[in-house]
Amino acid sequence: MITRRTLAASLLATPALATPALATPALAQTTSFVVATFGGLFEQTLREHVIPGFEKGHGVRVQLELGTGSTFIPKLLASPRRPPFDVVHLNDDEAYLGDALGLWAPTQPLPHLAEIAPTLRPDRVPMYASIVYELPLVYRTDRMTAPTAWADLWTAAAAGRTIGIPHISNSYGLTFLLIAAQLHGGSEKDLSPAFPALQRLGSVKVFRGVTQGHSMFQQGEIDAGLFYGHRAQQLADQGIPVAAVAPTEGLWGQRTGLQIPRAARNPELSRAWADLTLAAPYQQAFAAGLYSPTNTTVQVPDALRPKLVLGEARVGRLRWPDWSAINPQRDALLTRWTQTFGG
């Protein structure tokens, strides 16, 4: 069972968007609205295309706190009755973790939920998902022939290729740990076979975040590994010789969205922001950066369509880790990871 103690141990160009069609709350004493969210291009898109319209429409000042779910959730646990954030942007593993800890408000009947792909709605994942990713096998085309299976990573390693392994402090790192476990007799409930399997890869490089992984592929430090599909596309668009494939054992996915903390200070504003993220204009702004939308009404230029995860058929082929089974193991997994690969 997840406890506060074990959690603390394991979690060491578009115009400003219009506000959604929700009633504007009374804001006589409201001066700020705190959004916990990611940095980088995510933050930039919010500041340029989302925040100005929201502030104008609701008469509120939006304050961003940058980080990840691993930094946001402990702060929510420390102050459950007075959460420090009005909304929290996170990935699906963190959404499941917060749900198990009772951190989220009940699902709200938001107007734009009906436009979200059925497999990405809150009854399938405990958050309001606004972005969906593919996690393909990415490889350097100048270093190796096209792989067809996840198992080919071990063949490539035996041939002297350097495999990139994402750190399991990230959700996609845990996903690759699951893939390695399943290839060697394990499952979501037993990830232990992954560790000796990863050691057999030999010459590996661990990247702690997507920026480091992006740099390693770009500089030729790694030849293959699991990586975000949209990041691989960005590298290819820059002329870097990389390509992505959907392995025969299955293509895994990840969802990003937000949740409303239980006892949020400004529940009407929190619902308004949540519904805004589900609306087509918000997701269209992110699609320009190759973040694939969950809203089925989003219109994107023809040139971008092949680069995005669009349509129920494409989303439907994705596999999703059973985070309810994986999350309780995070403390033990991180301990074994450190023993095996260092920090």
GROMACS .gro file of C-alpha atoms in nm:
model
  343
    1MET     CA    1   0.000   0.000   0.000
    2ILE     CA    2   0.123   0.350  -0.082
    3THR     CA    3   0.189   0.568   0.223
    4ARG     CA    4   0.316   0.920   0.263
    5ARG     CA    5   0.649   0.784   0.388
    6THR     CA    6   0.707   0.544   0.098
    7LEU     CA    7   0.593   0.805  -0.150
    8ALA     CA    8   0.842   1.059  -0.013
    9ALA     CA    9   1.114   0.801  -0.050
   10SER     CA   10   1.026   0.713  -0.407
   11LEU     CA   11   0.956   1.058  -0.547
   12LEU     CA   12   1.303   1.217  -0.428
   13ALA     CA   13   0.160   3.116  -3.392
   14THR     CA   14  -0.200   3.108  -3.227
   15PRO     CA   15  -0.369   3.406  -3.051
   16ALA     CA   16  -0.447   3.406  -2.682
   17LEU     CA   17  -0.714   3.144  -2.624
   18ALA     CA   18  -1.067   3.224  -2.526
   19THR     CA   19  -1.189   3.097  -2.190
   20PRO     CA   20  -1.423   2.795  -2.187
   21ALA     CA   21  -1.799   2.809  -2.174
   22LEU     CA   22  -1.833   2.794  -1.796
   23ALA     CA   23  -1.993   3.048  -1.570
   24THR     CA   24  -1.743   3.313  -1.458
   25PRO     CA   25  -1.701   3.281  -1.079
   26ALA     CA   26  -1.715   3.567  -0.832
   27LEU     CA   27  -1.357   3.680  -0.784
   28ALA     CA   28  -1.385   3.960  -0.533
   29GLN     CA   29  -1.105   3.823  -0.315
   30THR     CA   30  -0.918   3.617  -0.574
   31THR     CA   31  -0.579   3.759  -0.668
   32SER     CA   32  -0.391   3.458  -0.802
   33PHE     CA   33  -0.451   3.120  -0.960
   34VAL     CA   34  -0.165   2.873  -0.917
   35VAL     CA   35  -0.096   2.627  -1.198
   36ALA     CA   36   0.155   2.349  -1.133
   37THR     CA   37   0.298   2.258  -1.470
   38PHE     CA   38   0.599   2.157  -1.681
   39GLY     CA   39   0.875   2.385  -1.807
   40GLY     CA   40   1.022   2.422  -2.153
   41LEU     CA   41   0.795   2.441  -2.455
   42PHE     CA   42   0.497   2.355  -2.236
   43GLU     CA   43   0.550   2.663  -2.020
   44GLN     CA   44   0.618   2.879  -2.324
   45THR     CA   45   0.293   2.776  -2.492
   46LEU     CA   46   0.094   2.848  -2.178
   47ARG     CA   47   0.247   3.194  -2.137
   48GLU     CA   48   0.204   3.294  -2.499
   49HIS     CA   49  -0.128   3.138  -2.597
   50VAL     CA   50  -0.326   3.043  -2.287
   51ILE     CA   51  -0.263   3.261  -1.983
   52PRO     CA   52  -0.341   3.604  -2.136
   53GLY     CA   53  -0.692   3.502  -2.240
   54PHE     CA   54  -0.762   3.323  -1.912
   55GLU     CA   55  -0.650   3.619  -1.702
   56LYS     CA   56  -0.856   3.861  -1.908
   57GLY     CA   57  -1.166   3.644  -1.906
   58HIS     CA   58  -1.160   3.573  -1.533
   59GLY     CA   59  -0.994   3.880  -1.383
   60VAL     CA   60  -0.725   3.672  -1.215
   61ARG     CA   61  -0.346   3.656  -1.214
   62VAL     CA   62  -0.209   3.316  -1.317
   63GLN     CA   63   0.103   3.202  -1.134
   64LEU     CA   64   0.303   2.905  -1.266
   65GLU     CA   65   0.497   2.665  -1.046
   66LEU     CA   66   0.727   2.455  -1.262
   67GLY     CA   67   0.818   2.096  -1.194
   68THR     CA   68   0.678   1.747  -1.242
   69GLY     CA   69   0.433   1.522  -1.066
   70SER     CA   70   0.717   1.391  -0.850
   71THR     CA   71   0.759   1.741  -0.705
   72PHE     CA   72   0.391   1.840  -0.702
   73ILE     CA   73   0.243   1.535  -0.527
   74PRO     CA   74   0.456   1.556  -0.209
   75LYS     CA   75   0.350   1.920  -0.170
   76LEU     CA   76  -0.015   1.821  -0.202
   77LEU     CA   77   0.036   1.547   0.056
   78ALA     CA   78   0.194   1.796   0.294
   79SER     CA   79  -0.108   2.026   0.280
   80PRO     CA   80  -0.419   1.826   0.186
   81ARG     CA   81  -0.670   2.075   0.329
   82ARG     CA   82  -0.502   2.381   0.176
   83PRO     CA   83  -0.349   2.260  -0.149
   84PRO     CA   84  -0.080   2.493  -0.283
   85PHE     CA   85  -0.206   2.456  -0.643
   86ASP     CA   86  -0.541   2.520  -0.808
   87VAL     CA   87  -0.468   2.270  -1.086
   88VAL     CA   88  -0.186   2.022  -1.143
   89HIS     CA   89  -0.051   1.918  -1.484
   90LEU     CA   90   0.086   1.563  -1.476
   91ASN     CA   91   0.133   1.235  -1.659
   92ASP     CA   92  -0.090   0.933  -1.629
   93ASP     CA   93   0.127   0.739  -1.381
   94GLU     CA   94   0.120   1.040  -1.147
   95ALA     CA   95  -0.255   1.079  -1.195
   96TYR     CA   96  -0.306   0.718  -1.083
   97LEU     CA   97  -0.074   0.774  -0.788
   98GLY     CA   98  -0.263   1.084  -0.675
   99ASP     CA   99  -0.591   0.902  -0.719
  100ALA     CA  100  -0.474   0.617  -0.494
  101LEU     CA  101  -0.376   0.876  -0.233
  102GLY     CA  102  -0.714   1.051  -0.247
  103LEU     CA  103  -0.570   1.380  -0.371
  104TRP     CA  104  -0.815   1.460  -0.652
  105ALA     CA  105  -1.159   1.617  -0.655
  106PRO     CA  106  -1.442   1.407  -0.805
  107THR     CA  107  -1.460   1.412  -1.185
  108GLN     CA  108  -1.646   1.720  -1.307
  109PRO     CA  109  -1.902   1.722  -1.595
  110LEU     CA  110  -1.701   1.964  -1.807
  111PRO     CA  111  -1.855   2.087  -2.136
  112HIS     CA  112  -1.567   1.978  -2.361
  113LEU     CA  113  -1.537   1.625  -2.224
  114ALA     CA  114  -1.774   1.505  -2.495
  115GLU     CA  115  -1.514   1.602  -2.758
  116ILE     CA  116  -1.238   1.389  -2.606
  117ALA     CA  117  -1.156   1.052  -2.762
  118PRO     CA  118  -1.345   0.786  -2.560
  119THR     CA  119  -1.032   0.593  -2.456
  120LEU     CA  120  -0.878   0.913  -2.314
  121ARG     CA  121  -1.164   1.033  -2.093
  122PRO     CA  122  -1.155   1.039  -1.711
  123ASP     CA  123  -1.345   0.711  -1.685
  124ARG     CA  124  -1.040   0.545  -1.848
  125VAL     CA  125  -0.762   0.744  -1.679
  126PRO     CA  126  -0.801   0.952  -1.358
  127MET     CA  127  -0.730   1.291  -1.513
  128TYR     CA  128  -0.846   1.532  -1.783
  129ALA     CA  129  -0.612   1.424  -2.063
  130SER     CA  130  -0.520   1.688  -2.321
  131ILE     CA  131  -0.213   1.529  -2.486
  132VAL     CA  132  -0.135   1.176  -2.598
  133TYR     CA  133   0.211   1.044  -2.688
  134GLU     CA  134   0.350   0.740  -2.863
  135LEU     CA  135   0.664   0.583  -2.714
  136PRO     CA  136   0.824   0.408  -3.013
  137LEU     CA  137   1.161   0.245  -3.059
  138VAL     CA  138   1.385   0.524  -3.191
  139TYR     CA  139   1.714   0.449  -3.364
  140ARG     CA  140   1.998   0.618  -3.553
  141THR     CA  141   1.958   0.528  -3.919
  142ASP     CA  142   2.329   0.591  -3.985
  143ARG     CA  143   2.434   0.335  -3.722
  144MET     CA  144   2.200   0.037  -3.762
  145THR     CA  145   1.935  -0.118  -3.980
  146ALA     CA  146   1.571  -0.068  -3.892
  147PRO     CA  147   1.469  -0.279  -3.591
  148THR     CA  148   1.127  -0.444  -3.591
  149ALA     CA  149   1.095  -0.553  -3.228
  150TRP     CA  150   1.190  -0.439  -2.880
  151ALA     CA  151   1.396  -0.757  -2.856
  152ASP     CA  152   1.617  -0.618  -3.135
  153LEU     CA  153   1.769  -0.378  -2.882
  154TRP     CA  154   1.950  -0.671  -2.724
  155THR     CA  155   2.068  -0.787  -3.067
  156ALA     CA  156   2.192  -0.437  -3.147
  157ALA     CA  157   2.374  -0.417  -2.813
  158ALA     CA  158   2.548  -0.747  -2.885
  159ALA     CA  159   2.665  -0.593  -3.215
  160GLY     CA  160   2.827  -0.302  -3.032
  161ARG     CA  161   2.550  -0.044  -3.047
  162THR     CA  162   2.492   0.184  -2.744
  163ILE     CA  163   2.139   0.165  -2.603
  164GLY     CA  164   1.979   0.459  -2.424
  165ILE     CA  165   1.779   0.374  -2.113
  166PRO     CA  166   1.541   0.632  -1.961
  167HIS     CA  167   1.571   0.669  -1.586
  168ILE     CA  168   1.277   0.521  -1.395
  169SER     CA  169   1.212   0.848  -1.216
  170ASN     CA  170   1.022   0.924  -1.540
  171SER     CA  171   0.701   0.750  -1.644
  172TYR     CA  172   0.849   0.649  -1.978
  173GLY     CA  173   1.145   0.500  -1.790
  174LEU     CA  174   0.907   0.281  -1.594
  175THR     CA  175   0.738   0.191  -1.922
  176PHE     CA  176   1.067   0.067  -2.067
  177LEU     CA  177   1.134  -0.124  -1.745
  178LEU     CA  178   0.798  -0.295  -1.799
  179ILE     CA  179   0.885  -0.376  -2.161
  180ALA     CA  180   1.215  -0.532  -2.054
  181ALA     CA  181   1.040  -0.731  -1.782
  182GLN     CA  182   0.770  -0.864  -2.015
  183LEU     CA  183   1.029  -0.971  -2.273
  184HIS     CA  184   1.199  -1.179  -2.006
  185GLY     CA  185   0.910  -1.344  -1.825
  186GLY     CA  186   0.792  -1.060  -1.600
  187SER     CA  187   0.479  -0.845  -1.577
  188GLU     CA  188   0.344  -0.529  -1.413
  189LYS     CA  189   0.331  -0.723  -1.086
  190ASP     CA  190   0.684  -0.860  -1.124
  191LEU     CA  191   0.933  -0.621  -1.280
  192SER     CA  192   1.239  -0.794  -1.134
  193PRO     CA  193   1.339  -0.974  -1.461
  194ALA     CA  194   1.400  -0.633  -1.617
  195PHE     CA  195   1.714  -0.560  -1.416
  196PRO     CA  196   1.936  -0.850  -1.528
  197ALA     CA  197   1.795  -0.804  -1.880
  198LEU     CA  198   1.902  -0.437  -1.885
  199GLN     CA  199   2.244  -0.532  -1.752
  200ARG     CA  200   2.283  -0.770  -2.046
  201LEU     CA  201   2.254  -0.473  -2.280
  202GLY     CA  202   2.614  -0.400  -2.189
  203SER     CA  203   2.713  -0.054  -2.309
  204VAL     CA  204   2.418   0.159  -2.204
  205LYS     CA  205   2.368   0.525  -2.125
  206VAL     CA  206   2.099   0.638  -1.884
  207PHE     CA  207   1.923   0.968  -1.953
  208ARG     CA  208   1.736   1.130  -1.668
  209GLY     CA  209   1.505   1.351  -1.870
  210VAL     CA  210   1.376   1.407  -2.220
  211THR     CA  211   1.616   1.698  -2.279
  212GLN     CA  212   1.917   1.480  -2.198
  213GLY     CA  213   1.783   1.197  -2.415
  214HIS     CA  214   1.724   1.440  -2.701
  215SER     CA  215   2.084   1.561  -2.674
  216MET     CA  216   2.224   1.207  -2.663
  217PHE     CA  217   2.044   1.109  -2.983
  218GLN     CA  218   2.142   1.438  -3.144
  219GLN     CA  219   2.511   1.401  -3.056
  220GLY     CA  220   2.524   1.034  -3.149
  221GLU     CA  221   2.594   0.919  -2.793
  222ILE     CA  222   2.321   0.657  -2.814
  223ASP     CA  223   2.207   0.451  -3.110
  224ALA     CA  224   1.863   0.326  -3.007
  225GLY     CA  225   1.607   0.315  -2.728
  226LEU     CA  226   1.256   0.401  -2.621
  227PHE     CA  227   1.185   0.771  -2.669
  228TYR     CA  228   0.896   1.009  -2.729
  229GLY     CA  229   0.773   0.988  -3.087
  230HIS     CA  230   0.726   1.363  -3.121
  231ARG     CA  231   1.080   1.425  -2.997
  232ALA     CA  232   1.214   1.180  -3.255
  233GLN     CA  233   1.020   1.371  -3.520
  234GLN     CA  234   1.174   1.697  -3.404
  235LEU     CA  235   1.520   1.544  -3.438
  236ALA     CA  236   1.439   1.417  -3.787
  237ASP     CA  237   1.306   1.760  -3.884
  238GLN     CA  238   1.644   1.905  -3.777
  239GLY     CA  239   1.821   1.669  -4.015
  240ILE     CA  240   1.942   1.425  -3.747
  241PRO     CA  241   1.945   1.068  -3.890
  242VAL     CA  242   1.687   0.912  -3.659
  243ALA     CA  243   1.365   0.722  -3.724
  244ALA     CA  244   1.095   0.561  -3.512
  245VAL     CA  245   0.929   0.222  -3.547
  246ALA     CA  246   0.633   0.048  -3.383
  247PRO     CA  247   0.775  -0.282  -3.253
  248THR     CA  248   0.589  -0.607  -3.314
  249GLU     CA  249   0.547  -0.667  -2.939
  250GLY     CA  250   0.342  -0.350  -2.911
  251LEU     CA  251   0.359   0.027  -2.910
  252TRP     CA  252   0.317   0.192  -2.573
  253GLY     CA  253   0.155   0.526  -2.503
  254GLN     CA  254   0.146   0.799  -2.242
  255ARG     CA  255  -0.119   1.054  -2.156
  256THR     CA  256  -0.065   1.402  -2.013
  257GLY     CA  257  -0.334   1.622  -1.865
  258LEU     CA  258  -0.431   1.772  -1.535
  259GLN     CA  259  -0.619   1.717  -1.214
  260ILE     CA  260  -0.802   1.938  -0.969
  261PRO     CA  261  -0.686   1.893  -0.610
  262ARG     CA  262  -0.945   1.803  -0.353
  263ALA     CA  263  -1.028   2.115  -0.148
  264ALA     CA  264  -0.897   2.345  -0.423
  265ARG     CA  265  -0.929   2.708  -0.315
  266ASN     CA  266  -1.103   2.827  -0.632
  267PRO     CA  267  -1.306   2.529  -0.758
  268GLU     CA  268  -1.494   2.729  -1.025
  269LEU     CA  269  -1.168   2.863  -1.166
  270SER     CA  270  -1.012   2.517  -1.150
  271ARG     CA  271  -1.298   2.372  -1.352
  272ALA     CA  272  -1.271   2.657  -1.601
  273TRP     CA  273  -0.898   2.593  -1.654
  274ALA     CA  274  -0.956   2.218  -1.682
  275ASP     CA  275  -1.225   2.265  -1.945
  276LEU     CA  276  -1.003   2.512  -2.131
  277THR     CA  277  -0.734   2.244  -2.165
  278LEU     CA  278  -0.988   2.006  -2.318
  279ALA     CA  279  -1.104   2.257  -2.578
  280ALA     CA  280  -0.982   2.252  -2.939
  281PRO     CA  281  -0.809   2.597  -2.940
  282TYR     CA  282  -0.587   2.505  -2.643
  283GLN     CA  283  -0.487   2.171  -2.791
  284GLN     CA  284  -0.437   2.324  -3.134
  285ALA     CA  285  -0.180   2.562  -2.986
  286PHE     CA  286   0.011   2.264  -2.845
  287ALA     CA  287  -0.023   2.065  -3.168
  288ALA     CA  288   0.206   2.320  -3.334
  289GLY     CA  289   0.481   2.182  -3.107
  290LEU     CA  290   0.389   1.822  -3.206
  291TYR     CA  291   0.190   1.754  -2.889
  292SER     CA  292  -0.090   1.528  -3.010
  293PRO     CA  293  -0.444   1.633  -2.909
  294THR     CA  294  -0.705   1.425  -2.730
  295ASN     CA  295  -0.990   1.645  -2.860
  296THR     CA  296  -1.130   1.488  -3.177
  297THR     CA  297  -1.241   1.823  -3.324
  298VAL     CA  298  -0.891   1.979  -3.339
  299GLN     CA  299  -0.802   2.095  -3.690
  300VAL     CA  300  -0.433   2.076  -3.781
  301PRO     CA  301  -0.253   2.158  -4.108
  302ASP     CA  302  -0.214   1.867  -4.350
  303ALA     CA  303   0.164   1.887  -4.318
  304LEU     CA  304   0.141   1.817  -3.944
  305ARG     CA  305  -0.110   1.532  -3.953
  306PRO     CA  306   0.142   1.249  -4.020
  307LYS     CA  307   0.352   1.374  -3.728
  308LEU     CA  308   0.071   1.358  -3.471
  309VAL     CA  309  -0.122   1.078  -3.301
  310LEU     CA  310  -0.465   1.146  -3.452
  311GLY     CA  311  -0.781   0.937  -3.468
  312GLU     CA  312  -0.929   0.664  -3.251
  313ALA     CA  313  -0.770   0.394  -3.468
  314ARG     CA  314  -0.418   0.519  -3.402
  315VAL     CA  315  -0.483   0.588  -3.034
  316GLY     CA  316  -0.652   0.249  -3.005
  317ARG     CA  317  -0.337   0.060  -3.100
  318LEU     CA  318  -0.146   0.200  -2.803
  319ARG     CA  319  -0.085  -0.009  -2.494
  320TRP     CA  320  -0.104   0.147  -2.148
  321PRO     CA  321   0.089   0.027  -1.840
  322ASP     CA  322  -0.117  -0.083  -1.542
  323TRP     CA  323  -0.007   0.199  -1.315
  324SER     CA  324  -0.222   0.074  -1.030
  325ALA     CA  325   0.002  -0.232  -1.018
  326ILE     CA  326   0.334  -0.054  -1.086
  327ASN     CA  327   0.306   0.251  -0.858
  328PRO     CA  328   0.313   0.063  -0.524
  329GLN     CA  329   0.651  -0.084  -0.627
  330ARG     CA  330   0.822   0.249  -0.699
  331ASP     CA  331   1.019   0.266  -0.375
  332ALA     CA  332   1.164  -0.083  -0.414
  333LEU     CA  333   1.228  -0.029  -0.786
  334LEU     CA  334   1.420   0.293  -0.727
  335THR     CA  335   1.630   0.123  -0.459
  336ARG     CA  336   1.720  -0.164  -0.693
  337TRP     CA  337   1.781   0.078  -0.983
  338THR     CA  338   2.031   0.272  -0.771
  339GLN     CA  339   2.205  -0.048  -0.671
  340THR     CA  340   2.224  -0.157  -1.036
  341PHE     CA  341   2.292   0.165  -1.228
  342GLY     CA  342   2.378   0.421  -0.962
  343GLY     CA  343   2.179   0.740  -0.909
   0.00000   0.00000   0.00000
